[in-house]
CSV table of C-alpha atoms in Angstrom, one decimal:
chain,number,residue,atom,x,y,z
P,1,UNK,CA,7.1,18.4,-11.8
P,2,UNK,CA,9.8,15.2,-11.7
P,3,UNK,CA,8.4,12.0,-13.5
P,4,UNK,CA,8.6,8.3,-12.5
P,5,UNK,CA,11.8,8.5,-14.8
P,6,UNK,CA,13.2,10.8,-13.1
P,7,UNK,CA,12.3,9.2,-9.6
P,8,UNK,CA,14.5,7.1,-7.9
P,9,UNK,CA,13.2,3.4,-6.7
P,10,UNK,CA,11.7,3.9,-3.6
P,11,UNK,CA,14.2,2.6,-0.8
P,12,UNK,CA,12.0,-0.2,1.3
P,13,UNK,CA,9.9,0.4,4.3
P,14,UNK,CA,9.1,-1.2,7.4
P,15,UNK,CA,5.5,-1.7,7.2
P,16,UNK,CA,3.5,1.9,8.3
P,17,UNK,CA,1.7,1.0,11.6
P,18,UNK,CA,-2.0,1.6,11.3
P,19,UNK,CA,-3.8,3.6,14.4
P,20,UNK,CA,-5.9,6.2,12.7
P,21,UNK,CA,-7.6,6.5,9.2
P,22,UNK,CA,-5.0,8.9,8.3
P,23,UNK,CA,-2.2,6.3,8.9
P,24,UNK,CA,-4.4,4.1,6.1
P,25,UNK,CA,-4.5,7.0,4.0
P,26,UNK,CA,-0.8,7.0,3.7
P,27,UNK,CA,-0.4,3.3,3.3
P,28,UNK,CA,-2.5,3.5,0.1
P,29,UNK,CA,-0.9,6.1,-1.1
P,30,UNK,CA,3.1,4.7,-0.3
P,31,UNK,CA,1.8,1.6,-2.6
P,32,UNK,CA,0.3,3.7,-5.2
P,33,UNK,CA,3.2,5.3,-5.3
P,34,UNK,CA,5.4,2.2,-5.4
P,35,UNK,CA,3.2,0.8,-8.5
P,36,UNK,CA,3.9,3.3,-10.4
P,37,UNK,CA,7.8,3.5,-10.2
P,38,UNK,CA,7.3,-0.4,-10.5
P,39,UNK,CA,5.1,-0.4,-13.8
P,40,UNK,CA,7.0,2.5,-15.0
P,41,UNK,CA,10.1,0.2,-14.8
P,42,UNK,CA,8.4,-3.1,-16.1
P,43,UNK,CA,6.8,-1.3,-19.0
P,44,UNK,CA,10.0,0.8,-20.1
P,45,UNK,CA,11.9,-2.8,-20.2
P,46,UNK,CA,9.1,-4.2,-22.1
P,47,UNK,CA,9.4,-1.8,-25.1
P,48,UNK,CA,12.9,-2.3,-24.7
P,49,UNK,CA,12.8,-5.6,-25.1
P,50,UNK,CA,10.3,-5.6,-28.1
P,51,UNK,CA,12.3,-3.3,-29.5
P,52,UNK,CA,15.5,-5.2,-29.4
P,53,UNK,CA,13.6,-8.4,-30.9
P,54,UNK,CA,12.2,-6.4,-33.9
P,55,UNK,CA,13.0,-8.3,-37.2
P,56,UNK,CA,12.8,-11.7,-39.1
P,57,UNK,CA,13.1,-14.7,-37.2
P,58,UNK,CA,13.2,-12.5,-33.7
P,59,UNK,CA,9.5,-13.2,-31.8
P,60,UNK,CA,9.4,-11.3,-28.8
P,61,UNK,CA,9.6,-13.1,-25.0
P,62,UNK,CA,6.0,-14.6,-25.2
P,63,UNK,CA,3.7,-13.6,-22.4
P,64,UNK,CA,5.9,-10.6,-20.8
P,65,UNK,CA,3.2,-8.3,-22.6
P,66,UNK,CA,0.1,-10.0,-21.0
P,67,UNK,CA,2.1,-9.7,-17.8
P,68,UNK,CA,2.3,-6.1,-17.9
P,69,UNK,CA,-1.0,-5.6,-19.2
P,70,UNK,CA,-2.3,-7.8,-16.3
P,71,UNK,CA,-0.5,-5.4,-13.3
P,72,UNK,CA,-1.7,-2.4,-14.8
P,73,UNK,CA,-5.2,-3.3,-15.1
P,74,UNK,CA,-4.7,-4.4,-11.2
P,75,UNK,CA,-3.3,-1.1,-10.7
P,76,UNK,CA,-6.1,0.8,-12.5
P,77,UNK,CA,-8.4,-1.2,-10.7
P,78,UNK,CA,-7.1,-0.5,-7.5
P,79,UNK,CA,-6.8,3.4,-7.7
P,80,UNK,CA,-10.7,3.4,-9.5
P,81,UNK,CA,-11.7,1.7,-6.0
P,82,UNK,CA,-9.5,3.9,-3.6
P,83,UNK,CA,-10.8,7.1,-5.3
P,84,UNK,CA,-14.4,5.6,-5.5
P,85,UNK,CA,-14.2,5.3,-1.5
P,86,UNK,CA,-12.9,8.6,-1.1
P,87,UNK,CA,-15.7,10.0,-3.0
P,88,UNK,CA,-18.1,8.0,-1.7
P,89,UNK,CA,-17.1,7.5,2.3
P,90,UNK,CA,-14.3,9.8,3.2
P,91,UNK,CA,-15.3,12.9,1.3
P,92,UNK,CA,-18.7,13.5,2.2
P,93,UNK,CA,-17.6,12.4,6.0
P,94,UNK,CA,-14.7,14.7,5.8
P,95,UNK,CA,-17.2,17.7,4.6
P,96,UNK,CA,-19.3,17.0,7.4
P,97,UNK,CA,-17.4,17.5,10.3
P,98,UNK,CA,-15.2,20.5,8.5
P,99,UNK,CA,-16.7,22.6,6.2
P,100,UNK,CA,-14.2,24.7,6.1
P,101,UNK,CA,-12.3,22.5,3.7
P,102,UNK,CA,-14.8,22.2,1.2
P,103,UNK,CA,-12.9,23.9,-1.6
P,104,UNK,CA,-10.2,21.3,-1.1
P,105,UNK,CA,-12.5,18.8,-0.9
P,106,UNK,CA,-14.0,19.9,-4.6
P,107,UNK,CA,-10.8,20.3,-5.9
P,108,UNK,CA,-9.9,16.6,-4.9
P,109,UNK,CA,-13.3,15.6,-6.7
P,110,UNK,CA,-12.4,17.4,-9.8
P,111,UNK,CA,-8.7,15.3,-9.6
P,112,UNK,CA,-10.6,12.0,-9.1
P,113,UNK,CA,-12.3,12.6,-12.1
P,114,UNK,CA,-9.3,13.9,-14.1
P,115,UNK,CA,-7.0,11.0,-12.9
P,116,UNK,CA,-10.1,8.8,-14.1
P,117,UNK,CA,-10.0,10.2,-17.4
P,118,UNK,CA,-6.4,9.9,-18.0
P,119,UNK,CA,-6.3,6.1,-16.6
P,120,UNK,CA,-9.2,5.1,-19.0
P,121,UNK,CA,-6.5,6.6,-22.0
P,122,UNK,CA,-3.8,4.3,-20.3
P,123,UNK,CA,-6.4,0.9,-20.4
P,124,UNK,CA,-7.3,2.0,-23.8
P,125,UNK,CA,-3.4,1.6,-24.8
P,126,UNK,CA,-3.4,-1.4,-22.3
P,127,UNK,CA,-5.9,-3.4,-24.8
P,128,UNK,CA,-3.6,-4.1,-27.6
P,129,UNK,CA,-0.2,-3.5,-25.9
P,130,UNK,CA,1.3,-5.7,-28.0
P,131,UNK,CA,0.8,-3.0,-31.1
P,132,UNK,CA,1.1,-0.1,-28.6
P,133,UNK,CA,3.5,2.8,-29.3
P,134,UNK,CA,6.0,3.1,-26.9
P,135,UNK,CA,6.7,7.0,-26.7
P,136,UNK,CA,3.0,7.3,-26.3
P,137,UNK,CA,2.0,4.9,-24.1
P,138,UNK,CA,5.1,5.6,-21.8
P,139,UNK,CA,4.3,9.1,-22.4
P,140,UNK,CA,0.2,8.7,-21.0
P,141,UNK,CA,2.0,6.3,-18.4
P,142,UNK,CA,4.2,9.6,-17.4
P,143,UNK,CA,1.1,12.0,-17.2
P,144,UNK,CA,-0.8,9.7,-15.3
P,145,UNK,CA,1.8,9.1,-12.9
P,146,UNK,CA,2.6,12.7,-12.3
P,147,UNK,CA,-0.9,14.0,-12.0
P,148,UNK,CA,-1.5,11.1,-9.4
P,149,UNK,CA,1.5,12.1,-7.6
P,150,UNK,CA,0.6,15.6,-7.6
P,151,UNK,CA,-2.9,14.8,-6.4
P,152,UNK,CA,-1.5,12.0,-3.6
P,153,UNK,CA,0.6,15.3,-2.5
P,154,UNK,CA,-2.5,17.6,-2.2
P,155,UNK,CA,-4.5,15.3,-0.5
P,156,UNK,CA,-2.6,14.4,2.5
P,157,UNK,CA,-2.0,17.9,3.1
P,158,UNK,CA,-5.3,18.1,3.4
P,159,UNK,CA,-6.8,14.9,4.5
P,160,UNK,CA,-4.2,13.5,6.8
P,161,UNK,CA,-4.7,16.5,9.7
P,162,UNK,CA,-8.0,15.4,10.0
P,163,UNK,CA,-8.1,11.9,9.3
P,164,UNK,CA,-5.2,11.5,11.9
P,165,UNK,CA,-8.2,11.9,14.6
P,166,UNK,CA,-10.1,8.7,13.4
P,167,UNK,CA,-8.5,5.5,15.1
P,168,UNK,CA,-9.0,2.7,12.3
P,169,UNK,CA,-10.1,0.4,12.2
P,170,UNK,CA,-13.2,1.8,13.4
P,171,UNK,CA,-14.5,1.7,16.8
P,172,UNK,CA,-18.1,0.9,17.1
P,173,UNK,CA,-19.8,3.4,19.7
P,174,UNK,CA,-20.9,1.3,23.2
P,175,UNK,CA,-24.2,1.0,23.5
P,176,UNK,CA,-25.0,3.2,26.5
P,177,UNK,CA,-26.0,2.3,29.5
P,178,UNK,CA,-29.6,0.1,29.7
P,179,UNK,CA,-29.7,-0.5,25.6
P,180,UNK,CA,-28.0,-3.5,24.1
């Protein structure tokens, strides 16, 4: 499975036009995906950076740590409240209406969780990155981003068929004839 390392910048897009839930979906996902090559890059230049003003009399470029530190948290925050939805709107409404996908739709669970646990290492790492170990914070960095990317992948194979027959935003259902 390629890393963010090995994954070229994403060329830019025209904004994805939204119609259906699945075209949402896919937004989320094409910025997820976008954060990570982008924090992948910012962190990489970081160490490099703090590496090349190692030594007496060289202080590192002040704040450029707590900048990093600041757009990952974002990020982590971010993907806790996209999965959190899933689980708690998309998921269960998904089951509802196809049953036949439940085995995907655990398997997604199970990922959530996973991709939670392996964030909560990166935040960890996050809290002093000042004193953080490059090779293994890059390295948790990596396994996040690839597990993510791997999950992203499974999902709209499964998600996006289905979700592609809910216009978003949603419509409200008119009230029928004689209620209001």
């Amino acid at each position: 499975m390629p890393t963010p390392t090995s994954t070229p910048t994403p060329a830019p897009q025209a904004p994805r036009e939204i119609h259906t839930l699945a075209d949402k979906l896919l937004e989320v996902h094409d910025w997820l995906r976008d954060q990570l090559v982008q924090l992948r890059a910012e962190a990489a230049a970081h160490f490099a950076e703090r590496a090349a003003h190692q030594g007496p009399g060289r202080p590192p470029a002040p704040g450029i740590g707590l900048q990093i530190r600041q757009r990952c948290l974002e990020f982590c925050d971010a993907l806790t409240f996209h999965h959190t939805s899933e689980d708690d709107h998309v998921l269960p409404g998904v089951a509802a209406h196809h049953p036949q996908l439940r085995p995907a739709l655990d398997r997604l669970g199970e990922e959530h969780r996973a991709i939670a646990r392996l964030k909560e290492n990166l935040v960890g790492l996050l809290a002093d990155l000042a004193a953080a170990e490059p090779a293994r914070f890059l390295a948790e960095f990596d396994r996040l981003a690839a597990d993510l990317t791997e999950h992203l992948d499974y999902e709209e194979t499964w998600l996006v068929p289905v979700l592609a027959e809910v216009p978003f935003p949603p419509v409200a259902p008119a009230p029928e004839e004689g209620q209001q």
